[in-house]
PDB file of N, H, CA, C and O in Angstrom:
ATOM      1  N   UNK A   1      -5.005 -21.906 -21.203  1.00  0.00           N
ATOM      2  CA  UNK A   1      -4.365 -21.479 -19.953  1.00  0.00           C
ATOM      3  C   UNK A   1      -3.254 -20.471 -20.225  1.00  0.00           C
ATOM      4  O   UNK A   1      -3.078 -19.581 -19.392  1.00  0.00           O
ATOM      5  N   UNK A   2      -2.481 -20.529 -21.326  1.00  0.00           N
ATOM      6  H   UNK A   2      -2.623 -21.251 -22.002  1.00  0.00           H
ATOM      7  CA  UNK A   2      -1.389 -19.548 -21.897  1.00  0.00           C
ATOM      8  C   UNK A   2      -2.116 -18.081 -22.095  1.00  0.00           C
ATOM      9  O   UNK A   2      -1.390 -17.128 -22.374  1.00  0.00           O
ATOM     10  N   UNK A   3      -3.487 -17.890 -21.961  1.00  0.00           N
ATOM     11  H   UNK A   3      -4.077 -18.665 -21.734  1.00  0.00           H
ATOM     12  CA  UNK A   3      -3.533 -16.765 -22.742  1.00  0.00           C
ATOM     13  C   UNK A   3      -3.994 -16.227 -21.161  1.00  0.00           C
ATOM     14  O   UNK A   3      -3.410 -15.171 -20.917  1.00  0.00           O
ATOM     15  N   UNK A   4      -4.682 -16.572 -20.284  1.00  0.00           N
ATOM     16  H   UNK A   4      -5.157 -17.429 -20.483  1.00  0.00           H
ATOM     17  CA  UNK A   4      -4.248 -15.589 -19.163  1.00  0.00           C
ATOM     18  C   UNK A   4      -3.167 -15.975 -18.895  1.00  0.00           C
ATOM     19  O   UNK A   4      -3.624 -15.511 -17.850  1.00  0.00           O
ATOM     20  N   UNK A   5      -2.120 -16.370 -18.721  1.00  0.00           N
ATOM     21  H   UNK A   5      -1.748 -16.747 -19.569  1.00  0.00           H
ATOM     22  CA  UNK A   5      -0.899 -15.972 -18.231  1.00  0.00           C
ATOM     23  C   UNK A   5      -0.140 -14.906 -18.812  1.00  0.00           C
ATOM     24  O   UNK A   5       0.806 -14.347 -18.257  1.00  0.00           O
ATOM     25  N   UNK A   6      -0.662 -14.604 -20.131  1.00  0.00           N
ATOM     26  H   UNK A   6      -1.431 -15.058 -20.581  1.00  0.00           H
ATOM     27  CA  UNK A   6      -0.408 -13.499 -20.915  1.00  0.00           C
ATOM     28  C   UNK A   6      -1.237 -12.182 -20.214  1.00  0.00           C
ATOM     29  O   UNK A   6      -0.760 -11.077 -19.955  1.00  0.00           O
ATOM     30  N   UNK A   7      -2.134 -12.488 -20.071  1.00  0.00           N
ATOM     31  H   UNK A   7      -2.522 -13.386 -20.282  1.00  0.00           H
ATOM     32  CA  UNK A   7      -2.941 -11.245 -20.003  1.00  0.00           C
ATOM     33  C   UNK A   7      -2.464 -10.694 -18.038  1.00  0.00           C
ATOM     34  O   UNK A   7      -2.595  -9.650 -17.398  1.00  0.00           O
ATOM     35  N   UNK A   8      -1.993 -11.859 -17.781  1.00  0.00           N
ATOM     36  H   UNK A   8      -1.887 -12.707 -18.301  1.00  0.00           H
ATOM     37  CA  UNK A   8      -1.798 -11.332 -16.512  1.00  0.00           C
ATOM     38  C   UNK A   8      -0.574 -10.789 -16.315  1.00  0.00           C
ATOM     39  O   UNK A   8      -0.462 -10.069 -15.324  1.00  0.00           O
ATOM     40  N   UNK A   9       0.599 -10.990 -17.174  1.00  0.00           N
ATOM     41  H   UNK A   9       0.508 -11.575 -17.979  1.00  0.00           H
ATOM     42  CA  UNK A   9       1.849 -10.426 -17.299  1.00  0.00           C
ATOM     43  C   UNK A   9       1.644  -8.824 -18.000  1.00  0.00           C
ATOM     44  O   UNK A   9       2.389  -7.880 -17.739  1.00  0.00           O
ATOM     45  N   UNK A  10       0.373  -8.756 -19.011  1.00  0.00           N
ATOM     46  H   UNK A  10      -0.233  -9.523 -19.223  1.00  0.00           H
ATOM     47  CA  UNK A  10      -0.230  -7.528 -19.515  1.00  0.00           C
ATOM     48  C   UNK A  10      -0.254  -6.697 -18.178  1.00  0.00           C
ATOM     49  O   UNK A  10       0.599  -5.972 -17.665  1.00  0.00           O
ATOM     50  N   UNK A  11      -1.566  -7.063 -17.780  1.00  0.00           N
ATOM     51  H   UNK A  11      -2.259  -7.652 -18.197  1.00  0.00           H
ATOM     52  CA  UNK A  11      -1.970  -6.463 -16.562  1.00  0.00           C
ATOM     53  C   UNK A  11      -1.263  -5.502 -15.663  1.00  0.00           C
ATOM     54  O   UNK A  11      -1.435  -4.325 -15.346  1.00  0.00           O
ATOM     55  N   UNK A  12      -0.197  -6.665 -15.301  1.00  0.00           N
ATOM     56  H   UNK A  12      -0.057  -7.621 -15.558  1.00  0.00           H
ATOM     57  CA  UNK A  12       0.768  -6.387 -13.941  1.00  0.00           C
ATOM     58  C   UNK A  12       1.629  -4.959 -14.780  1.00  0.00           C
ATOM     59  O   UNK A  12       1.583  -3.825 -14.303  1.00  0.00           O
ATOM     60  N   UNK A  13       2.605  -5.398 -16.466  1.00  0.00           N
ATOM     61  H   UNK A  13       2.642  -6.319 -16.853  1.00  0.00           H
ATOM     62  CA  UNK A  13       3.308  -4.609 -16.952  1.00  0.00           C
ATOM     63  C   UNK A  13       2.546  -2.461 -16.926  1.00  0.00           C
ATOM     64  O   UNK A  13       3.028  -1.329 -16.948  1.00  0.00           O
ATOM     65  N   UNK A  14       1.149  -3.133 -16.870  1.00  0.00           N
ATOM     66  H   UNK A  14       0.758  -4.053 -16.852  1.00  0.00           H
ATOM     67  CA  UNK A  14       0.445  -1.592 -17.586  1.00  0.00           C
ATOM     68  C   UNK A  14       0.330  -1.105 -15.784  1.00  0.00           C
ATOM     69  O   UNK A  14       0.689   0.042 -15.516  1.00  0.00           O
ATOM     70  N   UNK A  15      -0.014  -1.730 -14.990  1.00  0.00           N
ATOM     71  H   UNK A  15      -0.305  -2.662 -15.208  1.00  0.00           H
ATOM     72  CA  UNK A  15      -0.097  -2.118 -13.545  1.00  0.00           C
ATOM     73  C   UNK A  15       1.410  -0.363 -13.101  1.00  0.00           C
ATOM     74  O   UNK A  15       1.363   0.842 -12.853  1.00  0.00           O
ATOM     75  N   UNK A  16       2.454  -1.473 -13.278  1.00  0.00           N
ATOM     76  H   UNK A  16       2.492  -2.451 -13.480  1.00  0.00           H
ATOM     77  CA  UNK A  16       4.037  -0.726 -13.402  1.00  0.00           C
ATOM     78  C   UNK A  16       4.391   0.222 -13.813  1.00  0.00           C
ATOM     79  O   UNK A  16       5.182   1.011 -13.294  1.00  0.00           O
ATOM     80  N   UNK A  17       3.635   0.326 -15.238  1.00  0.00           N
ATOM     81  H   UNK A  17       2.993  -0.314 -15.659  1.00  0.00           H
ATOM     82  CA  UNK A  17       3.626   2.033 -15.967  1.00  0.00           C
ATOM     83  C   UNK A  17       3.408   2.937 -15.614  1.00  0.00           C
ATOM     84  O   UNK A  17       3.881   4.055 -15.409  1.00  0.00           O
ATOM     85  N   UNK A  18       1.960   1.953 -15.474  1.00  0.00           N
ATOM     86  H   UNK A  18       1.576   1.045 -15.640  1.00  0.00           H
ATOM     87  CA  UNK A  18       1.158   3.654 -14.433  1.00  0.00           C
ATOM     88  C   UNK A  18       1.403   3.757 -13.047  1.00  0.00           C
ATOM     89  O   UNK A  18       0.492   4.297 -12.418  1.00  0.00           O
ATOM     90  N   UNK A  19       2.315   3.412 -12.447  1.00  0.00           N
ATOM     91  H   UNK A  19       3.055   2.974 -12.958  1.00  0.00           H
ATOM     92  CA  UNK A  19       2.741   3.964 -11.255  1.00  0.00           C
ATOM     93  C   UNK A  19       4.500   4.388 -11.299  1.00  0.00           C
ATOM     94  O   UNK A  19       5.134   4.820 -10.336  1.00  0.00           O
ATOM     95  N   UNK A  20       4.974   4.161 -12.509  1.00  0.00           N
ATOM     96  H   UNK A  20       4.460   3.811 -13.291  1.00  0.00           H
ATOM     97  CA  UNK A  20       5.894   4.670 -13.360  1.00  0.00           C
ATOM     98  C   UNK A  20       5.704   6.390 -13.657  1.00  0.00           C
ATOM     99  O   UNK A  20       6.458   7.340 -13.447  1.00  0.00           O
ATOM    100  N   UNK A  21       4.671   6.316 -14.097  1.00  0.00           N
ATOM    101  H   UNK A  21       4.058   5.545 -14.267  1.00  0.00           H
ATOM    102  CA  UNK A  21       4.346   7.705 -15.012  1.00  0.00           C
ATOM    103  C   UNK A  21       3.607   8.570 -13.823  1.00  0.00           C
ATOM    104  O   UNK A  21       3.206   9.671 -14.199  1.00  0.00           O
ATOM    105  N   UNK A  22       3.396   8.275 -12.604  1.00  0.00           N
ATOM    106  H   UNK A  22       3.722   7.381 -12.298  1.00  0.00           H
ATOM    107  CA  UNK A  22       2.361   8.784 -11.433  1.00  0.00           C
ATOM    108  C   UNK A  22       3.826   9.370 -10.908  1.00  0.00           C
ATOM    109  O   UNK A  22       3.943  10.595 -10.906  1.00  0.00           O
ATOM    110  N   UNK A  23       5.004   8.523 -10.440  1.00  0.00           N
ATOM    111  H   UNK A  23       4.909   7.527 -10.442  1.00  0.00           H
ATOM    112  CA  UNK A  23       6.218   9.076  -9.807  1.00  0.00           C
ATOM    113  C   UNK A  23       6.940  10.492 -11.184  1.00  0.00           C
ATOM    114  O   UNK A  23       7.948  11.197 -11.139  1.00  0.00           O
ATOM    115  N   UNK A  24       6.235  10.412 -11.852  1.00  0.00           N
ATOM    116  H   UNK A  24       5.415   9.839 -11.888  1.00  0.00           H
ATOM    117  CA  UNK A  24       6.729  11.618 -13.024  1.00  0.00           C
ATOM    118  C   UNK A  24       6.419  13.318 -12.650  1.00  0.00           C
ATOM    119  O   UNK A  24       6.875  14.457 -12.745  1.00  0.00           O
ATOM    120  N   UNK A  25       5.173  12.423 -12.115  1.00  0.00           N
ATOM    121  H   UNK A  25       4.802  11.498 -12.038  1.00  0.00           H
ATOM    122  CA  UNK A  25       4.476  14.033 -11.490  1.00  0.00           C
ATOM    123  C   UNK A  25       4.287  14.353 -10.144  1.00  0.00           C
ATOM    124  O   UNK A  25       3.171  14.289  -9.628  1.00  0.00           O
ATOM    125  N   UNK A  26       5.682  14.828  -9.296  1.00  0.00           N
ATOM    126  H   UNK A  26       6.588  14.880  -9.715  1.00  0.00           H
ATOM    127  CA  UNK A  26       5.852  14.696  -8.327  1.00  0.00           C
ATOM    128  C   UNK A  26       4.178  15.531  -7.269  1.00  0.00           C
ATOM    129  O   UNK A  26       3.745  15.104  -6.199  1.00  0.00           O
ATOM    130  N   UNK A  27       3.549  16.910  -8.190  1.00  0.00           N
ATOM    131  H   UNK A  27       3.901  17.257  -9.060  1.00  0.00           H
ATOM    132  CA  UNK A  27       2.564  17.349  -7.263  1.00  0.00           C
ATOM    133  C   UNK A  27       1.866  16.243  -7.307  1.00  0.00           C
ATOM    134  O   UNK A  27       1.883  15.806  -6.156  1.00  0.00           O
ATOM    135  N   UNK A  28       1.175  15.440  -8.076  1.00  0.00           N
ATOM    136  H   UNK A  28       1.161  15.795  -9.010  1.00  0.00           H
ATOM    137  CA  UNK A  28       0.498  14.124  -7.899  1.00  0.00           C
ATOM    138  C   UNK A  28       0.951  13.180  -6.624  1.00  0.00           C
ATOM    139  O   UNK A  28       0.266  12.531  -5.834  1.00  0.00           O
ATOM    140  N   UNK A  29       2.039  13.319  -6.708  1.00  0.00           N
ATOM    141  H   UNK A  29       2.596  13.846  -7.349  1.00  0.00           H
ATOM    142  CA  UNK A  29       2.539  12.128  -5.405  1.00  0.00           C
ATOM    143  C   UNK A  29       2.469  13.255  -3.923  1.00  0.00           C
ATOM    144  O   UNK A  29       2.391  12.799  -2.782  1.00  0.00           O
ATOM    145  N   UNK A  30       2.501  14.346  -4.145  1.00  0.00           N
ATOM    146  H   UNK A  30       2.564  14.716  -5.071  1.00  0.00           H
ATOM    147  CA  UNK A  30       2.834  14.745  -2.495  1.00  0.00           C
ATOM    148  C   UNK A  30       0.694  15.434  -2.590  1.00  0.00           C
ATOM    149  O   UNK A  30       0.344  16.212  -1.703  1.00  0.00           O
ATOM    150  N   UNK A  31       0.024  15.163  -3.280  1.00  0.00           N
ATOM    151  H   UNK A  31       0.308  14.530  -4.000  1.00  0.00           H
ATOM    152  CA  UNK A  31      -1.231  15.350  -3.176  1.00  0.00           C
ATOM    153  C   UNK A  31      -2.047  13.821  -2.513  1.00  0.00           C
ATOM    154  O   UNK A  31      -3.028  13.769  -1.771  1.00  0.00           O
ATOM    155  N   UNK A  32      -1.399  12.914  -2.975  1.00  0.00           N
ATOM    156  H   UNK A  32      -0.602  12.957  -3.578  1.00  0.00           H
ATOM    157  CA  UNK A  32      -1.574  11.581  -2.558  1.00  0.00           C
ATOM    158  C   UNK A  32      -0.904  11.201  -1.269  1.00  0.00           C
ATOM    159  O   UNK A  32      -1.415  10.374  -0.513  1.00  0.00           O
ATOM    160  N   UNK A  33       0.050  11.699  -1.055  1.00  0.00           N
ATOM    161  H   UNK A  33       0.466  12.371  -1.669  1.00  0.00           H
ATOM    162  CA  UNK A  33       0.353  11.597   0.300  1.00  0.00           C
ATOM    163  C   UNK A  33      -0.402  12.470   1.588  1.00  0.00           C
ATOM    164  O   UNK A  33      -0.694  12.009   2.691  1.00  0.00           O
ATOM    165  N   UNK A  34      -0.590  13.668   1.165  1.00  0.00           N
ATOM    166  H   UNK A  34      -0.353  14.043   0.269  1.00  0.00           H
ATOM    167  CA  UNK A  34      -1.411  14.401   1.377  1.00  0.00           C
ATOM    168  C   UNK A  34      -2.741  13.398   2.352  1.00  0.00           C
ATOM    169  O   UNK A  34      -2.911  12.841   3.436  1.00  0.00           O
ATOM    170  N   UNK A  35      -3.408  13.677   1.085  1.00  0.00           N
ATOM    171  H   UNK A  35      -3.269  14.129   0.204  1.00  0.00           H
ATOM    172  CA  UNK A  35      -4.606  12.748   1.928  1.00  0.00           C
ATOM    173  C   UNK A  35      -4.601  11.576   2.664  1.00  0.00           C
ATOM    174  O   UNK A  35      -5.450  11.292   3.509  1.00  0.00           O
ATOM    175  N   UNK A  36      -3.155  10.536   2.188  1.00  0.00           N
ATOM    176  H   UNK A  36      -2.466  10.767   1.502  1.00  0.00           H
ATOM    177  CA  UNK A  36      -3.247   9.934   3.065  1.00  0.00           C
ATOM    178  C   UNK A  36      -2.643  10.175   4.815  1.00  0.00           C
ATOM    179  O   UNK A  36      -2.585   9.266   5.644  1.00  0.00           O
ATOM    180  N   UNK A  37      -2.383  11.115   4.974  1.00  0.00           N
ATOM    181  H   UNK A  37      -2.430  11.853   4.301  1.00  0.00           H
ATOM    182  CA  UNK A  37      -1.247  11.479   5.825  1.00  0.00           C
ATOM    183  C   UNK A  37      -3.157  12.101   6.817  1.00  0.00           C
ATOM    184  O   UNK A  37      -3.488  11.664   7.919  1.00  0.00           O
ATOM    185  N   UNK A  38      -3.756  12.821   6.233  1.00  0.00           N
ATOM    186  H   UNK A  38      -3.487  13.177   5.338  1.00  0.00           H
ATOM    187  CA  UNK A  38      -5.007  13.089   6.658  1.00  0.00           C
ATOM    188  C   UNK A  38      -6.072  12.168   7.163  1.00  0.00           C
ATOM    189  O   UNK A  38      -6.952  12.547   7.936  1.00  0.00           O
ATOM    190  N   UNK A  39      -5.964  10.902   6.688  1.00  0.00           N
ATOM    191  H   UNK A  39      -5.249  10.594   6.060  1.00  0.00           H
ATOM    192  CA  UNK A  39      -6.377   9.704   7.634  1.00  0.00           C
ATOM    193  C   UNK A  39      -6.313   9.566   8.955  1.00  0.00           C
ATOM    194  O   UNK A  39      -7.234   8.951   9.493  1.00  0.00           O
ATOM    195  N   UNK A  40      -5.404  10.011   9.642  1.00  0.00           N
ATOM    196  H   UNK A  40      -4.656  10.510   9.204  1.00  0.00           H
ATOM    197  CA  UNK A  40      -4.231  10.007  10.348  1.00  0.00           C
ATOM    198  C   UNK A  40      -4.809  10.792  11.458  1.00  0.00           C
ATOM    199  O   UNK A  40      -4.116  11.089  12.431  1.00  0.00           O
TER     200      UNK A  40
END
């Protein structure tokens, strides 16, 4: 049972990064808003 609780603290941490490293590249974020704003 310890080792997914590991893998799920993995998960979530790499989860955080990469939306860490996504706010780095701001044209990425206003391209993503973008389309979602186009839903709309």
């Amino acid at each position: 049972m310890g080792w997914r609780r590991a893998l799920a603290w993995a998960v979530a941490g790499l989860v955080l990064a990469a939306v860490f490293l996504a706010y780095l590249q701001p044209a990425l974020m206003q391209q993503l808003s973008e389309q979602l704003w186009a839903c709309f």
